Coordinates of C-alpha atoms in Angstrom, one line a residue:
M1 CA -20.2 -8.4 21.7
T2 CA -18.0 -8.8 24.0
K3 CA -13.7 -7.3 22.9
A4 CA -12.6 -11.8 23.8
K5 CA -15.1 -12.7 21.7
L6 CA -13.3 -10.4 18.9
K7 CA -9.8 -11.5 19.7
D8 CA -10.7 -14.9 19.3
D9 CA -12.0 -15.5 16.5
F10 CA -9.2 -12.2 14.9
V11 CA -7.4 -13.1 12.3
W12 CA -5.2 -10.0 11.5
W13 CA -4.6 -10.1 7.4
K14 CA -8.3 -10.0 7.5
H15 CA -9.3 -7.9 10.4
G16 CA -6.9 -5.6 11.1
V17 CA -5.5 -2.2 10.3
I18 CA -2.0 -2.7 8.3
Y19 CA 0.2 0.4 8.6
H20 CA 2.8 1.4 5.8
I21 CA 5.8 2.9 6.8
Y22 CA 8.8 3.8 4.4
P23 CA 11.7 3.2 7.0
R24 CA 13.7 6.0 4.9
S25 CA 11.7 8.7 6.6
F26 CA 10.0 7.6 9.4
Y27 CA 12.5 7.7 12.6
D28 CA 16.1 9.2 12.5
S29 CA 17.2 7.4 15.6
N30 CA 21.2 8.8 14.6
N31 CA 20.8 11.9 13.4
D32 CA 22.4 11.2 9.8
G33 CA 19.6 12.5 7.9
I34 CA 18.4 8.5 7.4
G35 CA 15.0 6.8 9.0
D36 CA 15.9 4.0 10.4
L37 CA 14.8 0.5 12.0
Q38 CA 16.0 1.6 15.8
G39 CA 13.8 4.7 14.5
I40 CA 10.9 2.8 14.8
I41 CA 11.7 1.4 18.1
Q42 CA 11.7 4.8 19.5
K43 CA 8.8 5.4 18.1
F44 CA 6.3 1.8 19.0
D45 CA 4.9 3.8 21.7
Y46 CA 3.2 5.4 18.6
L47 CA 1.9 2.3 16.9
E48 CA 0.9 1.2 19.3
Q49 CA -1.8 4.0 20.6
L50 CA -2.8 4.6 17.0
G51 CA -4.1 0.9 17.3
I52 CA -2.4 -0.9 14.4
D53 CA -2.7 -4.5 13.9
A54 CA 1.1 -4.7 11.6
V55 CA 3.6 -3.1 9.7
W56 CA 4.3 -3.1 6.3
L57 CA 7.9 -1.7 5.5
S58 CA 9.4 -0.4 2.4
P59 CA 12.7 -2.7 2.0
I60 CA 15.3 -2.5 4.4
Y61 CA 17.6 -5.2 2.8
K62 CA 20.8 -4.6 1.6
S63 CA 21.1 -2.3 -1.9
P64 CA 22.5 0.5 -3.8
Q65 CA 20.5 2.4 -3.2
L66 CA 19.3 3.9 -7.0
D67 CA 15.2 3.1 -6.0
Y68 CA 15.9 3.6 -2.9
G69 CA 15.1 -0.7 -1.4
Y70 CA 13.6 -1.5 -4.6
D71 CA 17.2 -2.8 -5.8
V72 CA 18.5 -5.5 -3.8
S73 CA 21.9 -6.6 -3.5
D74 CA 21.6 -9.2 -1.0
Y75 CA 18.2 -10.8 0.3
R76 CA 20.0 -11.7 3.5
E77 CA 21.7 -8.7 4.3
I78 CA 20.4 -4.9 6.1
D79 CA 21.0 -2.3 4.3
S80 CA 23.9 0.6 6.6
D81 CA 22.1 3.0 6.1
Y82 CA 18.5 1.4 8.1
G83 CA 21.0 -1.0 10.8
T84 CA 21.7 -4.5 11.5
M85 CA 20.6 -7.6 11.9
D86 CA 20.4 -7.2 15.3
D87 CA 18.7 -4.5 14.9
F88 CA 15.8 -5.6 13.1
K89 CA 15.9 -8.9 15.1
E90 CA 14.6 -6.2 17.9
L91 CA 12.1 -4.6 16.3
L92 CA 10.5 -7.9 15.1
D93 CA 11.1 -9.3 18.7
L94 CA 9.0 -5.8 19.3
C95 CA 6.2 -5.6 17.7
H96 CA 5.1 -9.4 18.5
S97 CA 5.5 -9.3 22.2
K98 CA 3.0 -6.1 21.4
G99 CA 0.6 -7.7 19.3
I100 CA 1.9 -6.6 16.2
K101 CA 2.7 -8.0 13.1
L102 CA 5.9 -7.3 10.4
I103 CA 5.4 -7.7 7.2
M104 CA 8.2 -7.1 4.5
D105 CA 8.1 -5.8 1.7
M106 CA 9.4 -9.1 -1.0
I107 CA 10.9 -7.5 -4.3
L108 CA 10.4 -11.2 -6.8
N109 CA 10.3 -9.8 -10.4
H110 CA 14.1 -8.4 -10.6
T111 CA 17.4 -7.6 -8.6
S112 CA 20.3 -4.7 -8.0
D113 CA 22.5 -5.4 -10.7
Q114 CA 25.4 -5.8 -8.1
H115 CA 23.5 -8.4 -6.6
A116 CA 25.6 -11.6 -7.3
W117 CA 23.5 -13.4 -9.2
F118 CA 23.7 -10.7 -11.4
L119 CA 27.3 -9.9 -11.5
D120 CA 28.0 -14.1 -12.3
S121 CA 25.4 -14.1 -15.2
K122 CA 27.1 -11.4 -16.7
S123 CA 30.6 -12.3 -16.6
A124 CA 30.1 -14.7 -19.5
R125 CA 27.8 -16.5 -21.9
N126 CA 28.3 -19.6 -20.0
S127 CA 28.6 -18.3 -16.6
E128 CA 26.7 -20.9 -14.1
K129 CA 23.5 -18.0 -13.1
R130 CA 23.5 -16.8 -16.7
D131 CA 20.0 -17.5 -17.1
F132 CA 18.8 -16.6 -13.7
Y133 CA 17.9 -13.7 -16.3
I134 CA 16.6 -12.6 -19.6
W135 CA 19.1 -12.9 -22.2
K136 CA 18.4 -12.7 -25.7
K137 CA 21.3 -12.2 -28.4
K138 CA 18.6 -9.3 -30.2
K139 CA 16.2 -7.5 -29.2
P140 CA 13.3 -10.3 -29.6
N141 CA 10.1 -7.4 -29.5
N142 CA 9.0 -4.3 -28.4
W143 CA 8.4 -4.4 -24.5
K144 CA 9.6 -1.0 -22.9
S145 CA 10.0 -0.8 -19.6
A146 CA 7.4 1.0 -16.6
F147 CA 8.9 3.9 -17.3
G148 CA 8.6 4.4 -20.8
R149 CA 11.8 3.5 -22.3
S150 CA 13.5 0.7 -24.3
G151 CA 13.3 -2.8 -22.0
W152 CA 16.1 -4.0 -23.3
K153 CA 19.8 -3.5 -22.1
Y154 CA 22.8 -4.0 -24.1
D155 CA 25.7 -5.8 -22.1
D156 CA 29.2 -5.2 -23.7
N157 CA 30.9 -7.9 -21.8
T158 CA 28.4 -10.8 -23.2
Q159 CA 26.9 -8.9 -26.2
E160 CA 23.4 -10.0 -25.7
Y161 CA 20.8 -8.0 -24.1
Y162 CA 19.4 -8.3 -20.8
Y163 CA 15.3 -7.5 -19.8
H164 CA 13.8 -4.8 -17.6
S165 CA 10.7 -3.4 -16.4
F166 CA 11.8 -1.0 -14.8
F167 CA 15.3 0.6 -14.8
A168 CA 18.4 -1.1 -16.4
E169 CA 19.8 -1.4 -13.0
Q170 CA 17.5 -3.7 -11.8
P171 CA 17.2 -6.6 -14.2
D172 CA 14.3 -8.6 -14.2
L173 CA 14.7 -12.5 -13.6
N174 CA 14.0 -15.6 -14.7
W175 CA 11.2 -16.8 -13.1
R176 CA 10.7 -19.7 -16.3
N177 CA 13.9 -21.4 -14.4
P178 CA 13.0 -23.7 -11.8
K179 CA 16.4 -22.6 -10.2
V180 CA 15.9 -19.6 -9.2
R181 CA 12.2 -20.2 -8.0
K182 CA 14.2 -22.4 -5.7
A183 CA 16.8 -19.4 -5.5
M184 CA 13.9 -17.1 -4.4
F185 CA 11.7 -19.1 -1.8
N186 CA 15.0 -19.7 0.1
E187 CA 14.9 -16.5 0.9
I188 CA 11.9 -16.1 1.6
N189 CA 12.6 -19.1 3.8
F190 CA 15.5 -17.0 5.2
W191 CA 13.1 -14.7 6.8
L192 CA 9.7 -16.6 7.6
D193 CA 12.1 -19.1 10.3
M194 CA 12.9 -16.0 11.5
G195 CA 9.2 -15.0 12.2
V196 CA 8.6 -12.6 10.1
D197 CA 4.3 -12.2 9.7
G198 CA 3.9 -11.8 6.0
F199 CA 5.5 -10.7 2.6
R200 CA 3.8 -7.8 0.8
L201 CA 5.2 -8.8 -2.6
D202 CA 6.1 -6.2 -5.4
V203 CA 5.0 -5.9 -8.6
I204 CA 3.6 -9.8 -8.4
N205 CA 2.0 -9.8 -11.4
Y206 CA 5.5 -8.6 -13.1
I207 CA 7.2 -11.9 -12.7
V208 CA 6.8 -14.1 -15.6
K209 CA 6.7 -13.2 -19.0
D210 CA 5.4 -14.9 -22.3
K211 CA 7.2 -17.6 -23.1
K212 CA 7.3 -16.6 -26.9
F213 CA 8.2 -12.7 -26.6
R214 CA 5.1 -11.3 -28.7
D215 CA 5.2 -8.1 -28.9
D216 CA 2.7 -6.2 -26.3
P217 CA 0.4 -3.5 -28.3
G218 CA 1.0 -0.1 -28.1
L219 CA 0.1 2.4 -25.1
L220 CA -2.8 4.3 -26.7
K221 CA -4.6 0.6 -26.9
Q222 CA -4.0 -0.5 -23.8
L223 CA -5.5 1.9 -22.9
L224 CA -8.9 2.0 -25.0
S225 CA -9.2 -1.9 -25.2
G226 CA -7.5 -2.8 -22.5
T227 CA -5.6 -5.2 -24.3
K228 CA -3.5 -7.6 -23.0
L229 CA 0.2 -7.8 -22.3
Y230 CA 3.0 -9.8 -23.5
S231 CA 5.7 -8.6 -20.4
R232 CA 4.1 -9.4 -17.1
N233 CA 0.1 -10.5 -16.5
R234 CA 0.7 -13.8 -16.9
D235 CA -1.2 -17.1 -15.9
K236 CA 2.3 -18.9 -14.7
S237 CA 2.7 -15.9 -12.2
I238 CA -0.8 -17.4 -10.9
K239 CA 0.6 -20.3 -10.5
I240 CA 4.0 -19.8 -9.0
V241 CA 2.4 -17.4 -6.5
T242 CA 0.7 -20.4 -6.1
K243 CA 3.4 -22.6 -4.8
L244 CA 4.7 -19.4 -2.5
R245 CA 1.5 -19.3 -0.5
N246 CA 1.7 -23.4 -0.2
L247 CA 5.3 -23.1 1.3
I248 CA 3.7 -19.5 3.4
D249 CA 0.6 -22.4 4.7
K250 CA 3.0 -24.8 6.6
Y251 CA 3.9 -21.2 9.0
D252 CA 1.0 -20.7 11.1
G253 CA -1.1 -17.5 11.0
R254 CA 1.4 -15.8 7.9
A255 CA 0.2 -14.0 4.8
I256 CA 1.1 -12.6 1.9
I257 CA -0.1 -9.6 0.2
G258 CA 0.1 -8.3 -3.8
E259 CA 0.5 -5.4 -5.8
I260 CA -1.1 -5.9 -8.8
Y261 CA 0.0 -2.3 -10.6
V262 CA -2.1 -1.9 -13.4
L263 CA -1.9 1.5 -15.2
P264 CA -5.5 3.4 -14.7
P265 CA -8.3 3.6 -13.9
G266 CA -7.0 0.3 -12.7
D267 CA -8.7 -3.9 -12.9
S268 CA -10.8 -5.9 -10.5
G269 CA -10.5 -8.6 -12.9
M270 CA -6.7 -9.5 -13.1
V271 CA -6.9 -9.1 -9.3
S272 CA -9.4 -11.4 -8.7
K273 CA -7.6 -14.1 -10.9
F274 CA -4.5 -13.4 -8.3
L275 CA -6.4 -14.6 -5.4
G276 CA -6.4 -18.1 -7.2
N277 CA -8.6 -20.2 -8.5
K278 CA -10.0 -21.5 -5.3
L279 CA -8.6 -18.5 -3.0
D280 CA -4.8 -20.5 -2.9
A281 CA -2.8 -18.1 -4.2
L282 CA -2.4 -14.7 -2.3
N283 CA -4.1 -13.9 0.4
L284 CA -5.0 -9.8 -0.1
A285 CA -4.3 -8.4 -3.6
F286 CA -4.3 -4.4 -3.6
D287 CA -6.5 -3.3 -6.2
F288 CA -5.6 0.0 -7.3
S289 CA -9.3 1.2 -8.7
L290 CA -10.2 3.9 -5.6
V291 CA -7.1 5.3 -5.7
F292 CA -7.0 6.3 -9.5
S293 CA -11.6 7.1 -9.3
P294 CA -12.6 10.8 -9.6
W295 CA -14.4 12.3 -6.7
S296 CA -17.8 11.3 -6.2
A297 CA -20.3 8.8 -4.8
R298 CA -21.1 7.7 -8.2
N299 CA -17.7 6.6 -9.5
Y300 CA -16.5 5.8 -5.8
Y301 CA -20.1 3.0 -5.8
N302 CA -19.5 2.3 -8.9
K303 CA -15.9 1.1 -8.7
I304 CA -17.0 -0.9 -4.8
E305 CA -20.1 -2.7 -6.6
K306 CA -16.9 -3.8 -9.3
Q307 CA -14.6 -4.9 -7.4
Y308 CA -16.9 -6.9 -5.3
R309 CA -18.3 -8.1 -8.1
L310 CA -14.9 -9.3 -9.9
L311 CA -14.1 -10.8 -6.2
K312 CA -14.2 -14.4 -5.9
K313 CA -16.7 -15.8 -3.4
G314 CA -15.1 -15.8 0.5
A315 CA -11.5 -13.7 -1.0
W316 CA -11.3 -11.0 1.4
A317 CA -11.1 -7.1 0.1
T318 CA -8.1 -4.2 0.6
I319 CA -8.8 -0.9 0.4
L320 CA -6.1 2.3 0.5
F321 CA -5.3 5.3 -0.6
S322 CA -2.1 6.2 0.1
N323 CA 1.8 5.0 -0.6
H324 CA 4.8 5.8 -1.3
D325 CA 4.5 5.6 -5.4
L326 CA 1.5 7.7 -5.8
K327 CA 1.1 10.7 -4.9
R328 CA -0.7 11.2 -0.9
A329 CA -4.4 10.8 -1.1
Y330 CA -4.9 14.3 0.4
S331 CA -2.3 16.1 -2.3
R332 CA -4.3 13.7 -5.6
F333 CA -8.0 16.2 -5.3
W334 CA -7.9 19.1 -8.3
F335 CA -9.3 21.4 -6.0
K336 CA -7.0 21.6 -3.1
R337 CA -10.0 23.7 -0.7
N338 CA -11.2 20.7 0.6
S339 CA -8.8 18.3 0.5
L340 CA -8.5 17.7 4.4
A341 CA -12.5 16.8 4.4
K342 CA -13.0 14.5 1.1
V343 CA -9.5 12.6 3.0
K344 CA -12.0 12.2 6.1
I345 CA -14.6 10.6 4.1
Q346 CA -12.2 8.3 2.7
A347 CA -10.6 7.1 6.0
A348 CA -14.5 7.1 7.5
L349 CA -15.2 4.4 4.1
A350 CA -11.5 3.0 4.3
F351 CA -12.5 1.7 8.5
T352 CA -16.2 1.0 7.5
F353 CA -15.1 -1.3 4.7
K354 CA -15.5 -5.0 4.0
G355 CA -12.0 -5.5 3.5
T356 CA -8.2 -4.7 5.1
P357 CA -7.9 -0.7 6.1
F358 CA -4.0 0.1 4.3
I359 CA -2.3 3.3 6.4
Y360 CA 0.0 4.9 5.2
Y361 CA 2.1 7.1 7.3
G362 CA 1.3 10.1 7.7
E363 CA -1.7 10.0 6.3
E364 CA -3.2 9.9 9.7
I365 CA -2.6 13.2 10.6
G366 CA -3.1 14.7 6.6
M367 CA 0.5 15.1 5.1
A368 CA 0.4 16.2 1.8
D369 CA 3.0 16.0 -0.7
T370 CA 6.8 18.4 -1.0
K371 CA 6.8 20.2 -3.2
L372 CA 10.7 20.0 -4.3
S373 CA 13.5 22.0 -7.3
K374 CA 14.7 20.0 -9.6
N375 CA 18.2 19.7 -8.0
E376 CA 16.0 18.7 -4.0
I377 CA 14.9 15.5 -5.9
K378 CA 16.3 12.0 -5.4
D379 CA 14.7 9.7 -7.2
K380 CA 15.9 8.2 -10.5
L381 CA 12.2 8.8 -11.8
G382 CA 11.9 12.8 -11.1
K383 CA 15.6 13.4 -12.6
R384 CA 14.4 12.0 -15.8
F385 CA 11.2 13.3 -16.7
W386 CA 11.1 16.5 -15.0
P387 CA 9.5 19.1 -15.0
F388 CA 6.8 16.7 -17.2
Y389 CA 7.0 14.3 -14.1
K390 CA 8.7 15.1 -10.7
G391 CA 8.8 11.1 -9.6
R392 CA 7.9 9.8 -5.9
D393 CA 10.0 11.8 -3.9
G394 CA 7.2 14.1 -2.6
A395 CA 4.9 11.5 -1.0
R396 CA 8.2 10.1 1.1
T397 CA 9.2 12.7 2.7
P398 CA 10.1 12.8 6.5
M399 CA 7.5 11.7 9.5
Q400 CA 6.5 15.2 10.7
W401 CA 6.5 14.8 14.1
D402 CA 6.8 18.1 16.2
D403 CA 7.5 21.8 14.8
S404 CA 10.9 21.9 16.1
I405 CA 13.2 22.6 13.5
Y406 CA 14.0 19.3 11.0
A407 CA 10.2 18.5 12.6
G408 CA 11.4 16.3 14.9
F409 CA 12.8 13.5 12.4
S410 CA 16.1 14.6 13.5
L411 CA 18.2 17.2 14.5
N412 CA 20.4 16.9 11.1
K413 CA 19.2 18.2 7.6
P414 CA 17.1 14.8 5.8
W415 CA 17.6 12.8 3.2
L416 CA 14.5 14.2 1.4
P417 CA 13.2 18.4 2.8
L418 CA 10.3 19.0 5.1
N419 CA 7.4 20.2 3.5
S420 CA 6.8 23.8 4.5
N421 CA 3.5 23.2 6.5
F422 CA 5.0 21.4 9.2
Q423 CA 5.1 23.5 12.4
E424 CA 0.7 23.2 11.6
V425 CA 0.7 19.6 11.2
N426 CA 2.7 16.7 12.8
I427 CA 2.1 15.2 15.6
E428 CA 2.3 17.1 18.9
S429 CA 0.2 19.3 17.9
Q430 CA -2.3 17.0 17.0
L431 CA -2.3 14.0 19.5
H432 CA -4.5 15.7 22.5
K433 CA -6.2 18.0 20.5
K434 CA -10.2 16.4 20.5
D435 CA -11.0 16.9 16.8
S436 CA -8.0 16.7 15.3
H437 CA -7.6 14.3 12.6
L438 CA -5.1 12.0 14.5
N439 CA -7.7 11.3 17.4
Y440 CA -10.2 11.1 13.7
Y441 CA -8.5 8.4 13.0
R442 CA -7.6 7.1 16.2
S443 CA -11.1 6.7 16.9
L444 CA -12.3 5.5 13.6
I445 CA -9.8 2.2 14.5
Q446 CA -11.1 1.3 17.6
L447 CA -14.3 2.1 16.3
R448 CA -13.2 -1.2 14.3
K449 CA -11.3 -2.8 16.6
N450 CA -15.3 -3.1 18.7
N451 CA -17.4 -4.0 16.8
R452 CA -17.2 -7.6 14.8
I453 CA -19.9 -6.4 12.3
L454 CA -17.2 -3.9 11.0
Q455 CA -14.9 -6.5 11.0
T456 CA -16.3 -9.5 9.6
G457 CA -19.9 -8.8 8.5
D458 CA -22.0 -9.0 5.5
F459 CA -21.5 -5.4 2.6
E460 CA -24.5 -4.7 1.0
L461 CA -24.2 -1.1 -1.4
V462 CA -27.5 0.8 -0.8
S463 CA -28.0 4.2 -2.8
H464 CA -25.1 7.1 -4.4
A465 CA -27.9 9.6 -5.1
N466 CA -27.2 12.8 -4.6
N467 CA -23.6 12.4 -4.1
V468 CA -24.3 10.5 -0.9
L469 CA -22.2 6.8 -0.4
V470 CA -24.7 4.8 1.4
F471 CA -23.9 0.9 1.9
K472 CA -24.9 -1.8 5.0
R473 CA -23.1 -3.6 7.0
L474 CA -24.9 -6.6 8.5
F475 CA -23.5 -9.4 11.0
D476 CA -26.1 -12.0 12.5
N477 CA -29.3 -9.5 13.5
E478 CA -27.0 -6.8 13.2
S479 CA -26.7 -3.8 10.6
L480 CA -25.1 -0.5 10.4
F481 CA -25.6 1.7 7.9
V482 CA -22.8 4.0 6.0
V483 CA -23.6 7.9 5.5
L484 CA -20.7 9.5 3.9
N485 CA -21.6 13.6 1.6
F486 CA -19.3 13.7 -1.0
G487 CA -20.3 17.0 -2.1
R488 CA -19.9 21.0 -0.8
L489 CA -23.4 21.0 -0.1
P490 CA -25.5 19.7 2.8
K491 CA -27.9 16.6 2.3
I492 CA -31.1 15.6 4.7
C493 CA -31.7 12.1 4.7
S494 CA -34.9 11.6 5.9
R495 CA -35.1 8.1 6.4
Y496 CA -33.3 8.0 8.4
S497 CA -33.2 8.1 12.1
T498 CA -31.2 10.6 14.3
K499 CA -32.3 8.0 17.2
N500 CA -29.7 5.5 16.0
I501 CA -26.7 7.9 14.7
A502 CA -23.5 5.5 16.7
Y503 CA -20.9 7.9 14.5
L504 CA -20.2 11.3 13.4
T505 CA -17.3 12.2 11.1
H506 CA -17.6 16.3 12.3
Q507 CA -18.0 18.0 16.1
K508 CA -21.0 16.5 17.9
K509 CA -24.2 18.5 16.6
S510 CA -26.4 21.4 18.1
K511 CA -29.8 20.1 19.2
E512 CA -31.6 22.5 16.8
E513 CA -29.5 20.2 14.0
F514 CA -31.1 16.9 15.0
I515 CA -35.0 17.7 15.2
D516 CA -36.9 15.0 13.9
R517 CA -34.3 13.9 10.7
V518 CA -30.5 13.1 9.8
K519 CA -29.1 16.1 8.7
L520 CA -25.7 16.0 7.2
R521 CA -22.9 18.7 6.6
P522 CA -20.8 19.1 3.7
F523 CA -18.7 16.6 3.7
E524 CA -19.8 14.8 6.0
G525 CA -20.2 11.0 7.3
L526 CA -22.1 8.9 9.8
I527 CA -22.7 6.0 10.8
L528 CA -26.4 4.7 12.1
Y529 CA -27.5 1.4 13.8
N530 CA -29.7 -1.0 14.5
S531 CA -29.1 -3.0 17.4
P532 CA -27.6 -2.2 21.9
G533 CA -24.5 -4.7 20.1
F534 CA -22.7 -2.3 18.2
K535 CA -20.1 -0.1 20.2
T536 CA -19.7 3.5 19.4
D537 CA -16.9 6.0 21.6
N538 CA -16.1 8.7 20.8
Q539 CA -14.2 9.8 22.4
V540 CA -10.5 10.1 22.5
I541 CA -7.9 8.4 23.7
S542 CA -5.5 10.4 25.9

C-alpha cells in the first residue's frame, strides 16, 4: 500500500485530521495580549509538522466580543482583534499552498444585538427586518435560554419580547422566514466564493423553533425521559440544512460539520438525523456521547456501539474529547493522578477509530484547564454562575509554546492567565523529546496517514472484558486489532501474539515483558496487525 494510492482516494473531511484553533488564544503576533490571524500564520510550520489536514477556526467575524465571536455583528468583516481581511486571505492561501483545508465557524442560529439586521428589527414593529427575528407581544411559553433563564427579553422601544437561545445580546434569527434563509445563504456564499473549504455550524439543531410555540418539558423530565423539546431539534432544521448541503455541493470538495448539542449523556440518534435521510444534510455531525461518558472500557464500548448502530448506512462518524465550550479532556477526570495516561488512551482511540478525529489546540501537549479567580474570568457565563460554574475560560487559555514569560504566546499580559504548569508543559520542551505527549500525537497521526485500513477500513467492536477495550479495523484482506487498557492494573492478553505488535502507546518494552504473550501495562494500548501491508513508524518526526 503506497502513500500515493492513499492520496488518490483521500477525502479530507473523512480521512483527515482536523485541528481546532481558538484564535484568541493561539499566538499573539502584535503583542496586544490577544491571539490573531498573523499569529496563526507565523506558527503555521508547527501545524504542518503536526501532520493535520484541516484547520477549524472559532469565529473571527466582527463582533462586540460579548460571547467572544459567537455574537456576530457583521459576517463579512474580520474583527480588528484578529486582524484584517487581507490577513485572512493570506492565511487561506497559505493553507491551500500546504494542502491544508480551512474551516470557518458559522453561527446560523443568532446574531449579535449590534448586527444591522437586529438594529433595524427593533427600530419599529413595521421595520423591514422585523420578521428576521422572533417577536411576540407577550411571552408565549416557558422556553429558557441555554443558560437557565427565560429566553424572552422585553424591548422597551417596541414593547414586545424577542427570543434568545443564549445571552439576551444574541437574538435568535427567524428561520421560518424565507428572507432570513436567503440572507444567511448569501453570507455563506461570500466565504465559499473566497475559497473557504467548509463550515462548522454552531448549534445547528437550534435554528428552527416550534411553529405553535408549545411549552418545553421541565429539565428533570428532559434528563429522565429524553422528551423532545419544542425550542430546538425540529425536523424543519434538517430540511434547511439539506438545502444548505445542496448549496455546498455546488462547490468542489467542501463540507459542513454540525454541532448537535444536547444535554448529557448525549443523543446519537439526534446526531444521525441531522445527516439527512439520504446523507444529504450534514457531511459530519459531532456526537458528544464519549465526551460525557464516565471512564471505563464498558462505558466507551456501549457509547460507540450505540453511535454506530444508530448511524445511517454510509454515514461517517466523528470523535473528539475537548473543545472551547467544555472542560479539556485532561481536566475532566475525577482522579487526576492518571489523567495524562487516560488522555493517551483517548488519543489512541481517536486516531484508530473509524471516523474523523478532531484535536483541540493544546490537547496534543496535554494542556489542562486553568484555575481562574472570579476577577480573572471574562466569560459572562462564568461571572453569572460563580462559584457553582466558573464558565468556559479555563479551557480557552493561551497556547503554551515555551517556558519563557507568558509561555511564548505574547510579550505582554495575555487576555486570560496562563496555566501555572506552562514551564513544564509546553511545545518547545516536548518537540525533541522522543517519548513526549506531543510526539506521541505526531506518531499516531502519521500512523493514520500511512494506512488505508485506519482511514477507511470497516470497524468492529470485539470486547470490553477486564476493562480492556478491543476493536477491529478491516480492509480487503487486512485486519488489525486495537487493544486499550482502561485500567490501572496490568492485563494479560494471551490470545494475541507478540509477533504482530505494530504500535505501542508506551515506550518500548523489554524482552522479558514479551515472552510469548502480550502483557499490557496500566493504561497501555497497542495495535496488532496480520498483514505486511500495514505500515508502522514509531520514529518521532524530527
